[in-house]
Amino acid sequence: MKKLLSLALVMAMFLGLGVTAFAEDMPTAYPDPDVVYPGSVVRIYTEDFYWEDDDGNWVPLDCELDKEYFSGVTPRWKKGKDYIERVYFDDGDDYVTIIIRDDIAVSSEKEIYGTLRIRDTDARRNYECEIEEGDLTLAPYEKSNMEYLGDREFTLPWDYQSNEVKFVTEDGDDYGTFTAEFDDDRGYDIAYFVTKIVDQSPLYLGFNQNEVEEIAEEYPRADLRFITWPAWPTFDIEGDLGIYMEPEEFIYGIDEDGELYRLGGSYDTSTGAYVIETATLGSYVISDRQLISGSGSGSASSSGSSSSVPPASSSQAPASSSSTPPASSSSVAPPSSSSSASSESSEASSESSSEEVSPAPSTSSSEAEPSEPESEPADTEVEEESGGFPLVPVLIGVLVVVIVVCVAVVVIGNRGGSSKSRKKKFDDWDD
C-alpha cells in the first residue's frame, strides 16, 4: 500500500511539473497595428522574439538587428499566408516588418497567424515570435463620406487611410472640385490631387511610403523616397497630381512590373511640387540622382514625354552637341583660330573666325600647320628675306645688261656697213 501511495505521489509531481511547463509557453506577440487592410504595414518589435534557455526561461531578443549577426526572417504561417507580400527587417531596425498585399479584396475579416524566426548566427540560436489566432486581423474596407469644404468644394475624410472614400457628402452633394491633401503620420506634406468629380464611384485613397525593394537594390547609392497608392485608384476625370520635392531632385514613376518610367510633368516653384496630369494615382520614387537616362528608352512613359526631372532642375540631362551654346563652342574652336589671332594679319584672323562658324576638324588642323615653320625651303625663304645686300642677283643683272649692249652695237654696226655697200651698187647701176 505504501508503494502505491509513493508511486501516486511521484506521478502527481511529474504532472505538476508538466502543467507548469505548459503554462510557461512562449509569450505571444503584439503586432502594430493588429487590424490591417490591403497594403498595410505591420511591425513586430524584437522584444516579442524569444529564445528558451537550458532552464526553460524565455529570453527576449530586444535589440537592434545587425545583419552581420542576424540572418533574415523565416515565416511559418498557419493561416493567412496568401495575404502576405513580404516579411523582412532592415539593418539596424529593432522590429520586423510585415507588408500586407495591396492587390487583394476581402469581404469579411480574415485571421493571420503563425511563427516568425530570426537566426542569431553569432550565438547560434533561434529567436521566435508567436502570432496567435486573433492577434492579427485583415479587415475589409469600410466607406467614409468625403468632407464638405465650401461651395462645390470637397476633401478627404479623416479616416481615408483605412476606409474607402464615398464621393458624396452626408447631405448628398456628389459633384464639384475634389482636393486631396496627403500627409504622413508626422504631419509632413507628401502630395496633393485636384480633380472634378461627377457621380464618382468609391475609391481607396490610402497611400504608403514603403520601400520598393527591387528599385532600392538596383540603385543602392541613391537616396530614394517612395510614395505608393497600393489600390492604384483611378478617377473618371483627369486631375493634377503634385508630389512635393526639391527642384534639384529627380522623380520617376514605377509601373506594375517594378520598372521605372519618365513622367510628363513640370516643377511648380510656387508650391514646391512636381505636377503631372493623370487619372490614376500609382507608385513613384524621388531620387537625389538621375536613375535613367534623359533620352529615355523602352521605359519611357506612354505619353511620350521626354522630361524626367523638373525644368528648374540643375541636374537635367546634358544637351546634344548640336545644341551646344556659343560660349562652349569657343572653347573647342579649331587650332587655326588661336594661332592666327596671335601670329598672322587681321585678314588671316578674319578667315579663321569664318572657319569657326562651321568647324571641320580635319581642315582646321591642316590649316593651322603653316603658322609654324615646318620645312627647310620655308626657312631658306625667311633667311633670304631677312638677310643683307643681294650681291649675286645684281652681278647677274649687270652681266646681262653688258651682253645686251654689246650685241646691240654689233648689230647696229653690221646694218650700217651693209647699207653703204647697197648704196654703192645702186650708184654703179645708175652709172
Tab-separated table of C-alpha atoms in Angstrom:
chain	number	residue	atom	x	y	z
A	1	MET	CA	0.000	0.000	0.000
A	2	LYS	CA	2.825	2.387	0.833
A	3	LYS	CA	4.424	1.649	-2.531
A	4	LEU	CA	1.206	2.585	-4.304
A	5	LEU	CA	0.985	5.839	-2.384
A	6	SER	CA	4.606	6.680	-3.219
A	7	LEU	CA	4.024	5.967	-6.887
A	8	ALA	CA	0.925	8.156	-6.925
A	9	LEU	CA	2.884	10.985	-5.269
A	10	VAL	CA	5.653	10.766	-7.860
A	11	MET	CA	3.131	10.811	-10.716
A	12	ALA	CA	1.441	13.850	-9.246
A	13	MET	CA	4.767	15.642	-9.045
A	14	PHE	CA	5.522	14.903	-12.694
A	15	LEU	CA	2.080	16.016	-13.744
A	16	GLY	CA	2.516	19.212	-11.770
A	17	LEU	CA	5.810	19.939	-13.499
A	18	GLY	CA	4.155	19.281	-16.850
A	19	VAL	CA	1.388	21.735	-16.108
A	20	THR	CA	3.962	24.310	-15.022
A	21	ALA	CA	5.982	23.826	-18.232
A	22	PHE	CA	2.820	24.140	-20.321
A	23	ALA	CA	1.887	27.350	-18.554
A	24	GLU	CA	5.252	28.866	-19.416
A	25	ASP	CA	4.900	28.648	-23.191
A	26	MET	CA	6.496	31.398	-25.247
A	27	PRO	CA	4.705	34.744	-24.835
A	28	THR	CA	2.614	35.902	-27.785
A	29	ALA	CA	3.453	38.884	-29.949
A	30	TYR	CA	1.715	42.252	-30.185
A	31	PRO	CA	1.520	43.262	-33.875
A	32	ASP	CA	1.314	47.013	-34.505
A	33	PRO	CA	-1.401	47.523	-35.698
A	34	ASP	CA	-3.442	44.409	-35.004
A	35	VAL	CA	-6.189	45.251	-37.536
A	36	VAL	CA	-4.871	45.728	-41.060
A	37	TYR	CA	-6.107	46.390	-44.591
A	38	PRO	CA	-4.757	45.617	-48.069
A	39	GLY	CA	-1.422	47.421	-48.427
A	40	SER	CA	-0.968	47.916	-44.672
A	41	VAL	CA	2.401	47.697	-42.920
A	42	VAL	CA	2.731	45.776	-39.641
A	43	ARG	CA	5.635	45.973	-37.186
A	44	ILE	CA	6.597	43.386	-34.600
A	45	TYR	CA	9.350	44.588	-32.275
A	46	THR	CA	12.310	42.458	-31.232
A	47	GLU	CA	11.100	42.390	-27.616
A	48	ASP	CA	8.441	39.934	-28.846
A	49	PHE	CA	11.082	37.454	-30.102
A	50	TYR	CA	12.284	34.878	-27.548
A	51	TRP	CA	14.851	32.155	-27.056
A	52	GLU	CA	14.392	29.373	-24.485
A	53	ASP	CA	17.489	28.759	-22.362
A	54	ASP	CA	18.503	25.482	-20.676
A	55	ASP	CA	16.445	26.277	-17.576
A	56	GLY	CA	13.259	26.725	-19.628
A	57	ASN	CA	13.271	30.526	-19.331
A	58	TRP	CA	12.187	32.655	-22.274
A	59	VAL	CA	14.859	35.284	-23.018
A	60	PRO	CA	13.737	38.178	-25.256
A	61	LEU	CA	15.884	39.342	-28.164
A	62	ASP	CA	15.099	43.035	-27.531
A	63	CYS	CA	17.925	44.646	-29.542
A	64	GLU	CA	18.685	46.163	-32.916
A	65	LEU	CA	19.056	43.720	-35.780
A	66	ASP	CA	22.541	43.876	-37.257
A	67	LYS	CA	22.654	41.857	-40.481
A	68	GLU	CA	26.233	40.892	-39.682
A	69	TYR	CA	24.971	38.780	-36.765
A	70	PHE	CA	21.313	38.059	-37.599
A	71	SER	CA	20.013	36.300	-40.664
A	72	GLY	CA	16.726	37.181	-42.362
A	73	VAL	CA	13.264	36.368	-41.048
A	74	THR	CA	11.790	32.931	-41.728
A	75	PRO	CA	7.968	32.896	-41.502
A	76	ARG	CA	5.891	29.762	-40.916
A	77	TRP	CA	2.292	30.817	-41.452
A	78	LYS	CA	-0.502	28.601	-40.188
A	79	LYS	CA	-3.181	30.775	-41.778
A	80	GLY	CA	-3.260	33.860	-43.984
A	81	LYS	CA	-0.097	33.163	-45.975
A	82	ASP	CA	-1.772	34.286	-49.204
A	83	TYR	CA	-2.362	37.752	-47.753
A	84	ILE	CA	1.324	38.406	-47.015
A	85	GLU	CA	3.547	40.102	-49.564
A	86	ARG	CA	6.848	40.300	-47.671
A	87	VAL	CA	8.447	39.830	-44.227
A	88	TYR	CA	11.847	41.449	-43.583
A	89	PHE	CA	13.997	43.747	-41.459
A	90	ASP	CA	16.498	46.406	-42.492
A	91	ASP	CA	19.948	46.682	-40.980
A	92	GLY	CA	19.675	48.488	-37.643
A	93	ASP	CA	15.898	48.036	-37.199
A	94	ASP	CA	14.553	46.935	-33.834
A	95	TYR	CA	11.444	45.483	-35.443
A	96	VAL	CA	10.357	43.097	-38.204
A	97	THR	CA	8.168	44.492	-40.989
A	98	ILE	CA	5.206	42.597	-42.454
A	99	ILE	CA	3.647	44.018	-45.626
A	100	ILE	CA	0.085	43.007	-46.470
A	101	ARG	CA	-0.616	42.537	-50.169
A	102	ASP	CA	-2.296	45.516	-51.795
A	103	ASP	CA	-3.854	43.626	-54.725
A	104	ILE	CA	-6.408	41.711	-52.677
A	105	ALA	CA	-10.003	42.419	-51.725
A	106	VAL	CA	-11.800	40.775	-48.829
A	107	SER	CA	-15.476	40.994	-47.943
A	108	SER	CA	-15.088	39.769	-44.352
A	109	GLU	CA	-12.439	39.670	-41.650
A	110	LYS	CA	-9.555	37.213	-42.144
A	111	GLU	CA	-7.174	35.904	-39.472
A	112	ILE	CA	-3.399	35.799	-39.966
A	113	TYR	CA	-1.261	33.819	-37.544
A	114	GLY	CA	1.891	31.710	-37.351
A	115	THR	CA	5.519	31.844	-36.208
A	116	LEU	CA	8.428	34.083	-37.226
A	117	ARG	CA	12.054	33.057	-36.662
A	118	ILE	CA	15.280	35.053	-36.620
A	119	ARG	CA	18.622	33.241	-36.565
A	120	ASP	CA	21.371	34.633	-34.334
A	121	THR	CA	24.370	33.430	-36.355
A	122	ASP	CA	26.868	34.664	-33.779
A	123	ALA	CA	25.333	32.865	-30.791
A	124	ARG	CA	23.951	30.048	-32.962
A	125	ARG	CA	20.449	30.182	-31.575
A	126	ASN	CA	16.960	30.916	-32.901
A	127	TYR	CA	14.637	33.620	-31.627
A	128	GLU	CA	10.962	33.080	-32.355
A	129	CYS	CA	7.802	35.151	-32.304
A	130	GLU	CA	4.376	33.547	-31.975
A	131	ILE	CA	1.426	35.361	-33.597
A	132	GLU	CA	-1.640	33.624	-32.252
A	133	GLU	CA	-5.099	33.464	-33.742
A	134	GLY	CA	-6.962	36.701	-33.158
A	135	ASP	CA	-3.801	38.806	-32.743
A	136	LEU	CA	-3.636	39.959	-36.388
A	137	THR	CA	-6.810	40.526	-38.436
A	138	LEU	CA	-7.195	41.536	-42.084
A	139	ALA	CA	-10.400	43.571	-42.398
A	140	PRO	CA	-12.342	44.741	-45.439
A	141	TYR	CA	-12.505	48.417	-46.263
A	142	GLU	CA	-15.346	50.392	-44.848
A	143	LYS	CA	-16.644	53.526	-46.566
A	144	SER	CA	-16.497	57.134	-45.398
A	145	ASN	CA	-18.147	60.180	-46.935
A	146	MET	CA	-15.943	62.918	-48.319
A	147	GLU	CA	-15.818	66.143	-46.346
A	148	TYR	CA	-17.540	69.382	-47.392
A	149	LEU	CA	-15.280	72.461	-47.672
A	150	GLY	CA	-17.467	75.090	-49.315
A	151	ASP	CA	-19.474	75.761	-52.433
A	152	ARG	CA	-18.884	72.623	-54.510
A	153	GLU	CA	-15.506	72.106	-52.796
A	154	PHE	CA	-14.711	68.785	-51.098
A	155	THR	CA	-11.796	66.952	-49.486
A	156	LEU	CA	-10.707	63.645	-47.895
A	157	PRO	CA	-12.351	62.206	-44.772
A	158	TRP	CA	-10.052	61.875	-41.763
A	159	ASP	CA	-10.014	58.034	-41.924
A	160	TYR	CA	-9.212	57.679	-45.642
A	161	GLN	CA	-6.131	55.557	-44.855
A	162	SER	CA	-8.311	52.698	-43.599
A	163	ASN	CA	-11.609	53.276	-45.431
A	164	GLU	CA	-12.776	53.761	-48.981
A	165	VAL	CA	-13.900	57.262	-49.858
A	166	LYS	CA	-17.502	57.734	-50.950
A	167	PHE	CA	-17.606	60.800	-53.188
A	168	VAL	CA	-20.775	62.095	-51.674
A	169	THR	CA	-21.291	64.169	-48.548
A	170	GLU	CA	-23.710	63.377	-45.754
A	171	ASP	CA	-26.006	65.995	-47.281
A	172	GLY	CA	-25.950	64.275	-50.684
A	173	ASP	CA	-23.579	66.567	-52.614
A	174	ASP	CA	-21.758	64.492	-55.235
A	175	TYR	CA	-20.251	66.830	-57.875
A	176	GLY	CA	-17.757	69.658	-57.791
A	177	THR	CA	-13.995	70.050	-57.165
A	178	PHE	CA	-12.284	67.431	-55.027
A	179	THR	CA	-8.950	68.366	-53.403
A	180	ALA	CA	-6.999	65.700	-51.521
A	181	GLU	CA	-4.038	66.658	-49.315
A	182	PHE	CA	-1.879	63.655	-48.405
A	183	ASP	CA	0.207	63.944	-45.208
A	184	ASP	CA	2.340	61.358	-43.421
A	185	ASP	CA	1.870	60.334	-39.788
A	186	ARG	CA	4.200	63.175	-38.686
A	187	GLY	CA	2.144	65.817	-40.467
A	188	TYR	CA	4.560	66.443	-43.359
A	189	ASP	CA	3.058	67.241	-46.768
A	190	ILE	CA	3.607	64.386	-49.221
A	191	ALA	CA	1.346	65.087	-52.191
A	192	TYR	CA	-1.949	66.585	-53.348
A	193	PHE	CA	-4.517	65.748	-56.016
A	194	VAL	CA	-7.150	68.062	-57.516
A	195	THR	CA	-9.876	66.886	-59.900
A	196	LYS	CA	-13.516	67.290	-60.868
A	197	ILE	CA	-15.990	64.672	-59.635
A	198	VAL	CA	-19.386	63.812	-61.043
A	199	ASP	CA	-21.029	60.643	-59.684
A	200	GLN	CA	-17.553	59.226	-58.932
A	201	SER	CA	-17.619	55.649	-57.622
A	202	PRO	CA	-15.914	54.920	-54.230
A	203	LEU	CA	-12.114	54.566	-54.218
A	204	TYR	CA	-9.498	53.598	-51.664
A	205	LEU	CA	-7.079	56.529	-51.500
A	206	GLY	CA	-4.788	55.356	-48.711
A	207	PHE	CA	-1.069	55.609	-49.533
A	208	ASN	CA	2.193	54.353	-48.052
A	209	GLN	CA	5.877	55.186	-48.254
A	210	ASN	CA	7.160	51.623	-48.249
A	211	GLU	CA	10.437	50.913	-49.975
A	212	VAL	CA	10.136	49.189	-53.346
A	213	GLU	CA	12.746	46.524	-52.822
A	214	GLU	CA	13.656	45.956	-56.481
A	215	ILE	CA	14.337	49.659	-57.096
A	216	ALA	CA	16.301	50.105	-53.860
A	217	GLU	CA	18.520	47.119	-54.677
A	218	GLU	CA	19.113	48.299	-58.245
A	219	TYR	CA	20.242	51.777	-57.133
A	220	PRO	CA	21.996	51.263	-53.760
A	221	ARG	CA	23.961	54.549	-53.948
A	222	ALA	CA	20.910	56.752	-54.470
A	223	ASP	CA	18.948	58.391	-51.670
A	224	LEU	CA	15.388	57.304	-52.500
A	225	ARG	CA	11.921	58.178	-51.199
A	226	PHE	CA	8.845	56.279	-52.288
A	227	ILE	CA	5.137	57.047	-52.367
A	228	THR	CA	2.595	54.449	-53.461
A	229	TRP	CA	-1.178	54.263	-53.660
A	230	PRO	CA	-1.489	50.469	-53.368
A	231	ALA	CA	-5.008	50.278	-54.799
A	232	TRP	CA	-3.975	52.322	-57.895
A	233	PRO	CA	-7.229	54.339	-57.647
A	234	THR	CA	-8.494	55.654	-60.986
A	235	PHE	CA	-10.818	58.659	-61.247
A	236	ASP	CA	-13.294	59.252	-64.043
A	237	ILE	CA	-11.735	62.640	-64.847
A	238	GLU	CA	-8.031	63.513	-65.043
A	239	GLY	CA	-6.663	65.861	-62.419
A	240	ASP	CA	-3.383	67.399	-61.231
A	241	LEU	CA	-1.204	65.226	-59.005
A	242	GLY	CA	1.508	67.195	-57.209
A	243	ILE	CA	4.319	65.417	-55.325
A	244	TYR	CA	6.404	67.601	-53.031
A	245	MET	CA	10.158	67.513	-53.673
A	246	GLU	CA	13.214	69.730	-54.084
A	247	PRO	CA	13.819	71.295	-57.525
A	248	GLU	CA	17.212	69.596	-57.897
A	249	GLU	CA	15.782	66.135	-57.223
A	250	PHE	CA	14.594	63.580	-59.781
A	251	ILE	CA	11.226	61.826	-59.866
A	252	TYR	CA	10.085	58.757	-61.786
A	253	GLY	CA	7.012	56.581	-61.993
A	254	ILE	CA	7.118	52.869	-61.141
A	255	ASP	CA	4.872	50.653	-63.221
A	256	GLU	CA	3.148	47.487	-62.020
A	257	ASP	CA	6.155	45.406	-63.143
A	258	GLY	CA	8.509	47.442	-60.948
A	259	GLU	CA	10.126	49.283	-63.885
A	260	LEU	CA	10.897	52.998	-63.887
A	261	TYR	CA	9.354	55.338	-66.438
A	262	ARG	CA	9.669	59.079	-67.056
A	263	LEU	CA	6.874	61.460	-66.096
A	264	GLY	CA	5.494	64.113	-68.422
A	265	GLY	CA	5.099	66.887	-65.882
A	266	SER	CA	6.780	70.056	-64.669
A	267	TYR	CA	8.022	71.578	-61.439
A	268	ASP	CA	5.808	74.218	-59.807
A	269	THR	CA	8.076	76.608	-57.913
A	270	SER	CA	5.119	78.256	-56.196
A	271	THR	CA	4.066	75.024	-54.452
A	272	GLY	CA	7.374	73.124	-54.421
A	273	ALA	CA	5.761	70.122	-56.105
A	274	TYR	CA	6.275	68.199	-59.322
A	275	VAL	CA	2.911	68.200	-61.113
A	276	ILE	CA	1.544	65.715	-63.642
A	277	GLU	CA	-1.866	65.280	-65.228
A	278	THR	CA	-3.287	61.848	-64.510
A	279	ALA	CA	-6.446	59.981	-63.589
A	280	THR	CA	-4.613	57.193	-61.715
A	281	LEU	CA	-2.601	57.514	-58.517
A	282	GLY	CA	0.202	54.962	-58.773
A	283	SER	CA	3.721	54.442	-57.450
A	284	TYR	CA	6.581	56.965	-57.590
A	285	VAL	CA	10.183	57.374	-56.453
A	286	ILE	CA	12.112	60.567	-55.694
A	287	SER	CA	15.902	60.371	-56.019
A	288	ASP	CA	18.855	62.633	-55.304
A	289	ARG	CA	20.458	61.498	-58.566
A	290	GLN	CA	19.447	60.528	-62.092
A	291	LEU	CA	18.347	56.887	-62.346
A	292	ILE	CA	17.553	56.501	-66.038
A	293	SER	CA	18.990	58.401	-68.995
A	294	GLY	CA	17.416	61.656	-70.051
A	295	SER	CA	16.992	60.418	-73.619
A	296	GLY	CA	14.890	57.515	-72.386
A	297	SER	CA	14.419	54.033	-73.791
A	298	GLY	CA	11.755	51.378	-73.518
A	299	SER	CA	10.969	52.679	-70.051
A	300	ALA	CA	9.574	55.967	-71.377
A	301	SER	CA	6.025	56.807	-70.398
A	302	SER	CA	3.160	56.163	-72.775
A	303	SER	CA	2.579	59.881	-73.139
A	304	GLY	CA	5.912	60.137	-74.945
A	305	SER	CA	7.253	62.875	-72.726
A	306	SER	CA	10.993	63.329	-72.559
A	307	SER	CA	11.107	65.037	-69.190
A	308	SER	CA	12.286	63.063	-66.178
A	309	VAL	CA	13.190	65.980	-63.949
A	310	PRO	CA	11.660	69.360	-63.200
A	311	PRO	CA	12.598	72.029	-65.763
A	312	ALA	CA	14.109	74.072	-62.938
A	313	SER	CA	16.447	71.259	-62.031
A	314	SER	CA	20.126	71.933	-62.457
A	315	SER	CA	20.800	68.245	-62.963
A	316	GLN	CA	18.968	67.720	-66.204
A	317	ALA	CA	20.468	65.512	-68.880
A	318	PRO	CA	23.157	67.357	-70.917
A	319	ALA	CA	22.166	68.736	-74.304
A	320	SER	CA	23.396	67.156	-77.514
A	321	SER	CA	26.392	68.535	-79.412
A	322	SER	CA	24.123	70.169	-81.996
A	323	SER	CA	22.635	72.407	-79.322
A	324	THR	CA	25.890	73.423	-77.634
A	325	PRO	CA	25.671	77.084	-76.587
A	326	PRO	CA	28.021	79.630	-78.278
A	327	ALA	CA	30.060	80.013	-75.083
A	328	SER	CA	31.067	76.381	-75.145
A	329	SER	CA	31.781	76.347	-78.898
A	330	SER	CA	34.538	78.928	-78.429
A	331	SER	CA	36.307	76.581	-76.084
A	332	VAL	CA	36.548	73.942	-78.796
A	333	ALA	CA	37.431	76.269	-81.685
A	334	PRO	CA	39.809	74.924	-84.388
A	335	PRO	CA	43.514	75.387	-83.594
A	336	SER	CA	43.926	77.762	-86.547
A	337	SER	CA	41.733	80.355	-84.895
A	338	SER	CA	44.005	80.675	-81.899
A	339	SER	CA	47.256	80.653	-83.856
A	340	SER	CA	46.019	83.118	-86.457
A	341	ALA	CA	44.947	85.557	-83.803
A	342	SER	CA	48.483	85.754	-82.412
A	343	SER	CA	50.821	85.397	-85.417
A	344	GLU	CA	49.044	86.413	-88.621
A	345	SER	CA	47.476	89.591	-90.019
A	346	SER	CA	43.899	90.788	-89.394
A	347	GLU	CA	42.898	89.259	-92.751
A	348	ALA	CA	44.079	85.826	-91.624
A	349	SER	CA	42.263	86.149	-88.302
A	350	SER	CA	39.015	87.048	-90.105
A	351	GLU	CA	39.403	83.947	-92.249
A	352	SER	CA	39.915	81.778	-89.141
A	353	SER	CA	36.842	83.288	-87.468
A	354	SER	CA	34.765	82.428	-90.530
A	355	GLU	CA	36.046	78.870	-90.293
A	356	GLU	CA	34.980	78.735	-86.613
A	357	VAL	CA	31.310	79.098	-87.518
A	358	SER	CA	31.264	75.686	-89.183
A	359	PRO	CA	34.366	73.861	-87.963
A	360	ALA	CA	35.702	70.804	-89.735
A	361	PRO	CA	38.276	69.068	-87.543
A	362	SER	CA	40.497	67.714	-90.299
A	363	THR	CA	40.591	71.011	-92.236
A	364	SER	CA	41.288	73.054	-89.152
A	365	SER	CA	44.296	71.037	-88.127
A	366	SER	CA	45.861	71.157	-91.592
A	367	GLU	CA	45.367	74.898	-91.943
A	368	ALA	CA	46.949	75.502	-88.580
A	369	GLU	CA	50.286	73.981	-89.653
A	370	PRO	CA	51.586	76.837	-91.919
A	371	SER	CA	51.554	79.181	-88.927
A	372	GLU	CA	54.726	77.460	-87.727
A	373	PRO	CA	57.835	76.743	-89.936
A	374	GLU	CA	57.944	73.043	-90.691
A	375	SER	CA	60.210	72.599	-93.759
A	376	GLU	CA	63.676	73.753	-94.944
A	377	PRO	CA	62.514	75.715	-98.029
A	378	ALA	CA	60.374	77.868	-95.867
A	379	ASP	CA	63.344	78.503	-93.567
A	380	THR	CA	65.545	79.484	-96.557
A	381	GLU	CA	63.000	81.968	-97.832
A	382	VAL	CA	62.751	83.568	-94.462
A	383	GLU	CA	66.551	83.869	-94.216
A	384	GLU	CA	66.866	85.411	-97.670
A	385	GLU	CA	64.151	87.901	-96.975
A	386	SER	CA	65.726	88.901	-93.704
A	387	GLY	CA	69.483	88.774	-94.963
A	388	GLY	CA	71.918	91.566	-96.269
A	389	PHE	CA	72.604	93.024	-99.818
A	390	PRO	CA	71.696	90.550	-102.636
A	391	LEU	CA	75.090	90.547	-104.469
A	392	VAL	CA	74.633	87.603	-106.837
A	393	PRO	CA	71.385	88.797	-108.431
A	394	VAL	CA	72.925	92.278	-109.046
A	395	LEU	CA	76.034	90.831	-110.735
A	396	ILE	CA	73.904	88.652	-112.927
A	397	GLY	CA	71.784	91.668	-113.871
A	398	VAL	CA	74.847	93.777	-114.761
A	399	LEU	CA	76.270	90.946	-116.900
A	400	VAL	CA	73.007	90.613	-118.784
A	401	VAL	CA	72.944	94.382	-119.469
A	402	VAL	CA	76.555	94.323	-120.783
A	403	ILE	CA	75.822	91.431	-123.119
A	404	VAL	CA	72.695	93.156	-124.462
A	405	VAL	CA	74.629	96.364	-125.092
A	406	CYS	CA	77.436	94.536	-126.940
A	407	VAL	CA	75.028	92.655	-129.132
A	408	ALA	CA	73.229	95.870	-129.948
A	409	VAL	CA	76.480	97.582	-131.005
A	410	VAL	CA	77.457	94.718	-133.269
A	411	VAL	CA	74.072	94.573	-134.903
A	412	ILE	CA	73.941	98.302	-135.483
A	413	GLY	CA	77.464	98.252	-136.976
A	414	ASN	CA	76.569	95.447	-139.358
A	415	ARG	CA	73.467	97.255	-140.516
A	416	GLY	CA	75.497	100.397	-141.242
A	417	GLY	CA	78.080	98.565	-143.410
A	418	SER	CA	75.518	96.735	-145.431
A	419	SER	CA	73.621	99.911	-146.235
A	420	LYS	CA	76.803	101.558	-147.666
A	421	SER	CA	77.502	98.638	-149.860
A	422	ARG	CA	73.987	98.694	-151.182
A	423	LYS	CA	74.298	102.360	-151.974
A	424	LYS	CA	77.439	101.770	-153.969
A	425	LYS	CA	75.787	99.189	-156.011
A	426	PHE	CA	72.802	101.439	-156.650
A	427	ASP	CA	75.202	104.208	-157.718
A	428	ASP	CA	77.013	101.868	-160.021
A	429	TRP	CA	73.715	100.795	-161.522
A	430	ASP	CA	72.744	104.415	-162.096
A	431	ASP	CA	76.013	104.981	-163.860
